[in-house]
Amino acid sequence: MKDSKKIIVVGGDGFCGWPTALHLSKLGHNITIVDNMSRREIDAALGSDSLTPIASTDDRLAAWKEHSGNTIAFENIDIAQDFDAVTTLLDTIKPDTIVHFGEQRAAPYSMKGVGEKRYTVDNNISGTHNLLAASVALGLDPHFVHLGTMGVYGYDDDGLEIPEGYLPVYVPGDDKQITKRDILYPTNPGSVYHLTKSMDQLLFQFYAKNDRLRITDLHQGIVWGTQTDETKLNERLINRFDYDGDYGTVLNRFLMQAVVGHPLTVHGTGGQTRAFIHIQDTVKCLALAVENPPEKDGKVAILNQMTETHTVRELAKLVADVSGAQIANVDNPRNEAAENDLRVSNKTFLSLGLKPITLAEGLIEETQKIAAKYADRCIHKMIPCVSTWTHKQRPGIVSPKPRKVA
Ligand code: NAD
Ligand code: USQ
């Protein structure tokens, strides 16, 4: 390829990071994964596991070498705790691009208790800041691509299409002149996890302005699906599939619940509208973001990385129609609006050529090839969402007897 970049993929052992590392390697880039394996350790501590049987890192990387001929390097570094190791690595590699997935990313886990709240803040904020501060201290100029979240905007029905990061405001000055300013769209996080993503935004704003770092912040919706063109090549390359009450996201949970005979756990009325994107489109968006760094103009490029919006009850109905699953409306363990509208601009990725995979296309393949195939690995007691947002809430637990899978 004509423009092979040296890319560090932080969090490259995770659900979004692993398939992205493979895709960027396939495109001819020189990849180093950095991960401290905390996600696998949290699974072990919770007594949970990926529905899909994920291989060890060594095995994954060896399988990729066998299939592609490409070597991906791996460094086990905690980017939040080990600043010296971060500095040494950046100084050695001098990356063209740092793709940053390496954060604690589950809202329910971040609300489990005071320990998890503190861990999420310490891990996410320090990790992001260490990467930025080390780059500047070394005089490096990497393009920084961060995975943020749609959830920084909140879900309180502002009545307008959510723009890509910036809101034009018109302020009356002392001289009665109206001045236009583009401000960061006001944040309205719904969990400690989402709060850390809101705080990340200010770190980026500062380092883009002060040090002229080129930063792209991708405000991603809920990712669904499991496999990408590269992870499908061999079972040793398979991507993780989280379904437990803390880390499982809503659509993948419903797909797994349908095949193991668990009623679909709709929180409350299911009127929550959220933005979604398939994992295959995530990796395509990452490649587009890597190829299109922003100017050094002091402004963070913020792109909304999502392809469609749905209510939770629409999703449940879609999955129930395909699978015959029952739907159960359970108490909502979260503190969130029961019903909301959501309109989001995703014009940048569409203009860069993204052709989204729709839910209607991908749902059946996902159900049959992944959820049904690995259904016997499901640990049923991990299905209920038991992390509550406030002391007053009762867990929304539904524990019916599992139905036998045909
Ligand atoms: P994940 O938990 O599967 O992967 C995150 C990886 O980062 C894990 O492998 C973990 O071990 C690693 N990590 C965490 N802290 C680290 C540290 N201090 N040092 C080194 N490695 C560390 O999560 P994911 O679903 O792949 O999400 C990746 C990113 O994308 C997150 O930042 C998340 O906020 C964002 N995102 C995810 C989704 C989604 O639906 N999964 C949606 C929007 C945004
Ligand atoms: N929900 C249910 N039933 C369930 C699980 C969830 O009704 O069994 C509801 C939740 O109450 C919520 C919605 O589904 O209203 C979405 O929950 P989720 O767990 O799928 O997604 P969320 O907590 O928002 O977090 C996920 C990722 C996070 C990412 C975020 C993108 O874990 O890393 O940042 O999606 S976004 O939602 O756009 O902010």
Coordinates of C-alpha atoms in Angstrom, one line a residue, residues 5-360:
K5 CA 1.3 3.8 8.9
K6 CA 2.7 2.8 12.2
I7 CA -0.4 2.4 14.3
I8 CA -0.7 1.7 18.1
V9 CA -4.1 0.1 18.9
V10 CA -4.7 0.6 22.6
G11 CA -7.3 -1.8 23.9
G12 CA -6.6 -4.1 20.9
D13 CA -7.6 -7.3 22.7
G14 CA -11.2 -6.0 23.2
F15 CA -14.5 -6.3 21.3
C16 CA -13.9 -3.3 19.0
G17 CA -10.1 -3.2 19.2
W18 CA -9.3 -6.7 18.1
P19 CA -11.2 -6.6 14.8
T20 CA -10.0 -3.1 14.1
A21 CA -6.4 -4.2 14.6
L22 CA -6.9 -7.0 12.1
H23 CA -8.6 -4.8 9.6
L24 CA -5.9 -2.1 9.8
S25 CA -3.2 -4.9 9.5
K26 CA -5.0 -6.3 6.4
L27 CA -4.9 -2.8 4.9
G28 CA -1.1 -2.9 5.1
H29 CA -0.5 -0.8 8.3
N30 CA 2.1 -1.8 10.8
I31 CA 0.2 -2.6 14.0
T32 CA 1.1 -2.8 17.7
I33 CA -1.6 -3.8 20.1
V34 CA -1.3 -2.4 23.7
D35 CA -3.6 -4.0 26.2
N36 CA -3.4 -4.8 30.0
M37 CA -5.9 -7.7 29.7
S38 CA -8.2 -6.0 32.3
R39 CA -11.3 -6.9 30.3
R40 CA -10.5 -10.6 30.5
E41 CA -9.6 -10.2 34.2
I42 CA -12.9 -8.5 35.0
D43 CA -14.8 -11.4 33.3
A44 CA -12.9 -13.8 35.5
A45 CA -13.7 -11.7 38.7
L46 CA -17.4 -11.5 37.8
G47 CA -17.6 -15.2 36.9
S48 CA -18.6 -14.4 33.4
D49 CA -17.1 -15.1 29.9
S50 CA -17.5 -14.2 26.3
L51 CA -20.2 -16.4 24.6
T52 CA -17.7 -17.0 21.8
P53 CA -14.6 -18.9 22.8
I54 CA -11.9 -16.3 22.4
A55 CA -8.3 -17.6 22.0
S56 CA -5.3 -16.4 24.1
T57 CA -3.5 -13.4 22.7
D58 CA -0.5 -15.5 21.5
D59 CA -2.8 -17.9 19.7
R60 CA -4.8 -15.0 18.1
L61 CA -1.7 -13.3 16.8
A62 CA -0.2 -16.6 15.5
A63 CA -3.5 -17.4 13.7
W64 CA -3.4 -14.0 12.1
K65 CA 0.2 -14.5 10.9
E66 CA -0.8 -17.8 9.4
H67 CA -3.8 -16.3 7.6
S68 CA -2.4 -13.0 6.5
G69 CA 1.3 -13.3 6.6
N70 CA 1.3 -10.1 8.7
T71 CA 2.8 -9.8 12.1
I72 CA 1.0 -7.8 14.8
A73 CA 3.1 -6.9 17.8
F74 CA 1.7 -7.0 21.4
E75 CA 2.6 -5.1 24.5
N76 CA 1.0 -5.7 27.9
I77 CA 0.9 -2.2 29.4
D78 CA -1.5 -0.5 31.7
I79 CA -1.7 2.9 30.1
A80 CA -3.4 4.4 33.2
Q81 CA -0.9 3.1 35.7
D82 CA 2.5 2.8 33.9
F83 CA 3.4 6.1 32.5
D84 CA 7.1 5.1 32.0
A85 CA 6.1 2.1 29.9
V86 CA 3.8 4.3 27.8
T87 CA 6.6 6.8 27.2
T88 CA 9.1 4.2 26.3
L89 CA 6.7 2.5 23.9
L90 CA 5.8 5.8 22.1
D91 CA 9.4 6.8 21.9
T92 CA 10.4 3.5 20.4
I93 CA 7.6 3.2 17.9
K94 CA 7.0 6.9 17.1
P95 CA 3.5 6.1 15.9
D96 CA 1.8 7.9 13.0
T97 CA -1.6 7.1 14.6
I98 CA -2.7 6.1 18.1
V99 CA -6.2 4.4 18.1
H100 CA -7.5 4.5 21.7
F101 CA -10.1 1.9 22.7
G102 CA -8.4 1.2 26.1
E103 CA -11.1 2.2 28.6
Q104 CA -13.6 0.5 31.0
R105 CA -16.6 0.7 28.8
A106 CA -19.6 -0.7 30.6
A107 CA -22.1 1.7 32.1
P108 CA -23.6 -0.9 34.5
Y109 CA -20.2 -2.0 35.7
S110 CA -19.3 1.7 36.4
M111 CA -22.4 2.0 38.6
K112 CA -22.0 -1.3 40.5
G113 CA -20.4 0.3 43.6
V114 CA -17.9 2.9 44.8
G115 CA -14.9 0.7 43.8
E116 CA -16.1 0.4 40.2
K117 CA -16.9 4.1 40.0
R118 CA -13.4 5.0 41.2
Y119 CA -11.7 2.5 39.0
T120 CA -13.6 3.7 35.9
V121 CA -12.7 7.3 36.5
D122 CA -9.1 6.6 37.4
N123 CA -8.6 4.2 34.5
N124 CA -10.3 6.1 31.8
I125 CA -9.2 9.6 32.6
S126 CA -5.6 8.8 33.5
G127 CA -5.2 6.5 30.5
T128 CA -6.3 9.1 28.0
H129 CA -4.3 11.8 29.7
N130 CA -1.1 9.7 29.8
L131 CA -1.2 9.0 26.1
L132 CA -1.7 12.7 25.3
A133 CA 0.9 14.0 27.8
A134 CA 3.5 11.4 26.8
S135 CA 3.1 12.3 23.1
V136 CA 3.6 16.0 23.8
A137 CA 6.5 15.4 26.2
L138 CA 8.3 13.3 23.5
G139 CA 7.6 16.0 20.8
L140 CA 5.7 13.4 18.7
D141 CA 2.9 14.3 16.4
P142 CA 0.6 11.3 16.2
H143 CA -3.0 11.5 14.9
F144 CA -5.0 10.5 18.0
V145 CA -8.2 8.6 17.2
H146 CA -10.4 8.0 20.3
L147 CA -13.5 6.0 20.7
G148 CA -16.0 8.2 22.5
T149 CA -19.7 7.6 22.8
M150 CA -23.1 8.9 21.6
G151 CA -24.1 8.8 25.3
V152 CA -22.1 12.0 26.1
Y153 CA -25.0 13.9 24.6
G154 CA -27.6 12.4 26.9
Y155 CA -31.1 11.2 26.0
D156 CA -33.3 14.1 27.1
D157 CA -35.0 14.9 23.8
D158 CA -33.4 18.2 22.9
G159 CA -35.7 18.4 19.9
L160 CA -33.0 18.8 17.4
E161 CA -30.7 16.6 15.3
I162 CA -27.5 16.0 17.3
P163 CA -24.7 17.6 15.3
E164 CA -21.2 16.3 15.1
G165 CA -19.8 17.6 18.3
Y166 CA -20.3 21.3 18.0
L167 CA -23.4 23.5 18.6
P168 CA -23.5 26.9 17.1
V169 CA -24.7 29.4 19.7
Y170 CA -25.4 33.1 19.2
V171 CA -24.4 35.2 22.2
P172 CA -25.4 38.9 22.7
G173 CA -22.3 40.9 23.5
D174 CA -21.9 44.1 25.5
D175 CA -22.1 46.2 22.3
K176 CA -25.5 44.5 21.5
Q177 CA -23.8 42.7 18.6
I178 CA -24.6 39.0 18.3
T179 CA -21.5 36.8 18.2
K180 CA -21.6 33.2 16.9
R181 CA -19.6 30.6 18.7
D182 CA -19.2 26.8 18.1
I183 CA -19.3 25.2 21.5
L184 CA -18.9 21.6 22.4
Y185 CA -22.4 20.2 22.4
P186 CA -23.3 20.3 26.1
T187 CA -22.7 16.9 27.8
N188 CA -25.4 15.1 29.8
P189 CA -23.9 11.8 30.8
G190 CA -26.1 9.0 32.1
S191 CA -23.5 6.9 34.0
V192 CA -20.1 7.3 35.6
Y193 CA -18.7 5.6 32.4
H194 CA -20.4 8.1 30.2
L195 CA -19.2 10.8 32.5
T196 CA -15.6 9.8 31.8
K197 CA -16.2 10.1 28.1
S198 CA -17.5 13.6 28.6
M199 CA -14.3 14.4 30.6
D200 CA -12.2 12.9 27.9
Q201 CA -13.7 15.5 25.5
L202 CA -12.2 18.4 27.6
L203 CA -8.7 16.7 27.6
F204 CA -8.9 16.6 23.8
Q205 CA -10.1 20.2 23.5
F206 CA -7.2 21.4 25.6
Y207 CA -4.4 19.3 23.9
A208 CA -5.7 20.2 20.4
K209 CA -5.7 23.9 21.3
N210 CA -2.5 24.0 23.4
D211 CA -0.2 21.6 21.6
R212 CA -1.9 21.4 18.2
L213 CA -2.4 17.7 18.5
R214 CA -4.5 16.2 15.7
I215 CA -7.4 14.5 17.4
T216 CA -10.5 12.6 16.0
D217 CA -13.1 11.7 18.6
L218 CA -15.6 9.2 17.4
H219 CA -18.9 9.4 19.2
Q220 CA -20.0 5.8 18.6
G221 CA -23.4 4.3 19.1
I222 CA -24.1 0.8 20.6
V223 CA -22.1 -1.8 18.6
W224 CA -23.9 -5.0 17.7
G225 CA -22.8 -8.2 15.9
T226 CA -19.7 -10.2 16.4
Q227 CA -17.7 -11.1 13.3
T228 CA -15.9 -9.1 10.7
D229 CA -14.4 -10.2 7.4
E230 CA -11.1 -10.8 9.2
T231 CA -12.3 -12.5 12.4
K232 CA -14.4 -14.9 10.4
L233 CA -11.3 -16.4 8.8
N234 CA -10.6 -18.9 11.6
E235 CA -12.2 -19.7 14.9
R236 CA -8.9 -18.7 16.7
L237 CA -9.6 -15.2 15.4
I238 CA -13.1 -15.0 16.7
N239 CA -14.3 -11.8 18.3
R240 CA -15.7 -11.6 21.8
F241 CA -19.5 -11.6 22.5
D242 CA -20.5 -10.1 25.8
Y243 CA -24.0 -11.0 27.1
D244 CA -23.8 -10.6 30.9
G245 CA -25.8 -8.0 32.8
D246 CA -22.8 -5.6 33.1
Y247 CA -21.0 -5.9 29.7
G248 CA -23.6 -7.3 27.4
T249 CA -25.2 -4.6 25.2
V250 CA -28.9 -4.6 24.5
L251 CA -29.2 -6.1 21.0
N252 CA -26.5 -8.8 21.5
R253 CA -28.1 -9.7 24.8
F254 CA -31.5 -10.1 23.1
L255 CA -30.0 -12.3 20.4
M256 CA -28.4 -14.5 23.0
Q257 CA -31.5 -14.6 25.2
A258 CA -33.6 -15.6 22.2
V259 CA -31.5 -18.7 21.5
V260 CA -31.2 -19.8 25.2
G261 CA -34.9 -19.5 25.8
H262 CA -34.7 -16.5 28.2
P263 CA -37.4 -13.8 27.8
L264 CA -36.0 -10.6 26.3
T265 CA -35.2 -8.3 29.2
V266 CA -36.7 -5.0 28.1
H267 CA -36.0 -2.3 30.8
G268 CA -39.3 -0.5 31.6
T269 CA -41.4 0.4 28.6
G270 CA -38.5 -0.1 26.2
G271 CA -39.1 3.4 24.9
Q272 CA -35.4 4.3 25.2
T273 CA -34.2 5.3 21.7
R274 CA -30.5 4.5 21.0
A275 CA -28.0 4.7 18.1
F276 CA -26.5 1.5 16.7
I277 CA -23.7 0.3 14.4
H278 CA -22.6 -3.1 13.3
I279 CA -19.0 -4.2 14.3
Q280 CA -18.1 -4.5 10.6
D281 CA -19.0 -0.9 10.1
T282 CA -17.0 0.1 13.2
V283 CA -13.8 -1.3 11.7
K284 CA -14.6 0.5 8.4
C285 CA -15.2 3.8 10.1
L286 CA -11.9 3.4 12.0
A287 CA -10.0 2.9 8.7
L288 CA -11.7 6.0 7.3
A289 CA -10.8 8.0 10.4
V290 CA -7.2 6.9 10.2
E291 CA -7.0 7.8 6.5
N292 CA -8.5 11.3 7.1
P293 CA -6.7 13.1 10.0
P294 CA -7.9 16.6 10.8
E295 CA -6.0 19.8 10.1
K296 CA -3.7 21.1 12.8
D297 CA -6.1 23.9 13.5
G298 CA -6.6 23.5 17.2
K299 CA -10.1 21.9 16.9
V300 CA -10.9 18.3 17.7
A301 CA -12.7 16.5 14.8
I302 CA -15.8 15.0 16.3
L303 CA -17.7 12.4 14.2
N304 CA -20.9 10.6 15.1
Q305 CA -20.2 6.9 14.4
M306 CA -23.6 5.3 14.1
T307 CA -25.8 4.1 11.3
E308 CA -29.4 3.7 12.6
T309 CA -31.6 4.5 15.7
H310 CA -34.2 2.2 17.3
T311 CA -36.2 2.0 20.5
V312 CA -35.4 -1.0 22.8
R313 CA -38.9 -2.3 22.3
E314 CA -38.6 -2.2 18.5
L315 CA -35.4 -4.3 18.9
A316 CA -37.1 -6.8 21.2
K317 CA -40.0 -7.1 18.7
L318 CA -37.6 -7.6 15.8
V319 CA -35.8 -10.4 17.6
A320 CA -39.0 -12.0 18.9
D321 CA -40.4 -12.0 15.4
V322 CA -37.3 -13.8 14.0
S323 CA -37.0 -16.2 16.9
G324 CA -40.3 -16.7 18.6
A325 CA -38.8 -15.4 21.9
Q326 CA -41.0 -14.0 24.7
I327 CA -40.6 -10.4 25.8
A328 CA -40.5 -9.5 29.5
N329 CA -40.7 -5.9 30.7
V330 CA -38.5 -5.8 33.8
D331 CA -37.9 -3.0 36.3
N332 CA -35.3 -0.6 34.9
P333 CA -32.2 -0.8 37.0
R334 CA -30.9 2.5 35.4
N335 CA -31.8 6.1 36.0
E336 CA -32.7 7.2 32.5
A337 CA -35.6 8.7 30.6
A338 CA -38.3 6.0 30.0
E339 CA -39.0 7.3 26.5
N340 CA -37.0 9.6 24.2
D341 CA -36.6 10.5 20.6
L342 CA -33.1 10.6 19.0
R343 CA -32.0 12.1 15.7
V344 CA -28.3 12.1 14.9
S345 CA -26.2 13.5 12.1
N346 CA -23.7 11.0 10.7
K347 CA -23.0 12.9 7.5
T348 CA -19.2 12.7 7.7
F349 CA -18.9 8.9 7.5
L350 CA -21.6 8.7 4.8
S351 CA -19.7 11.4 2.8
L352 CA -16.5 9.4 3.2
G353 CA -18.2 6.4 1.5
L354 CA -19.6 4.3 4.4
K355 CA -22.3 1.9 3.2
P356 CA -24.0 0.8 6.4
I357 CA -25.0 -2.8 7.2
T358 CA -28.6 -2.6 8.5
L359 CA -30.2 -4.5 11.3
A360 CA -32.6 -6.1 8.9

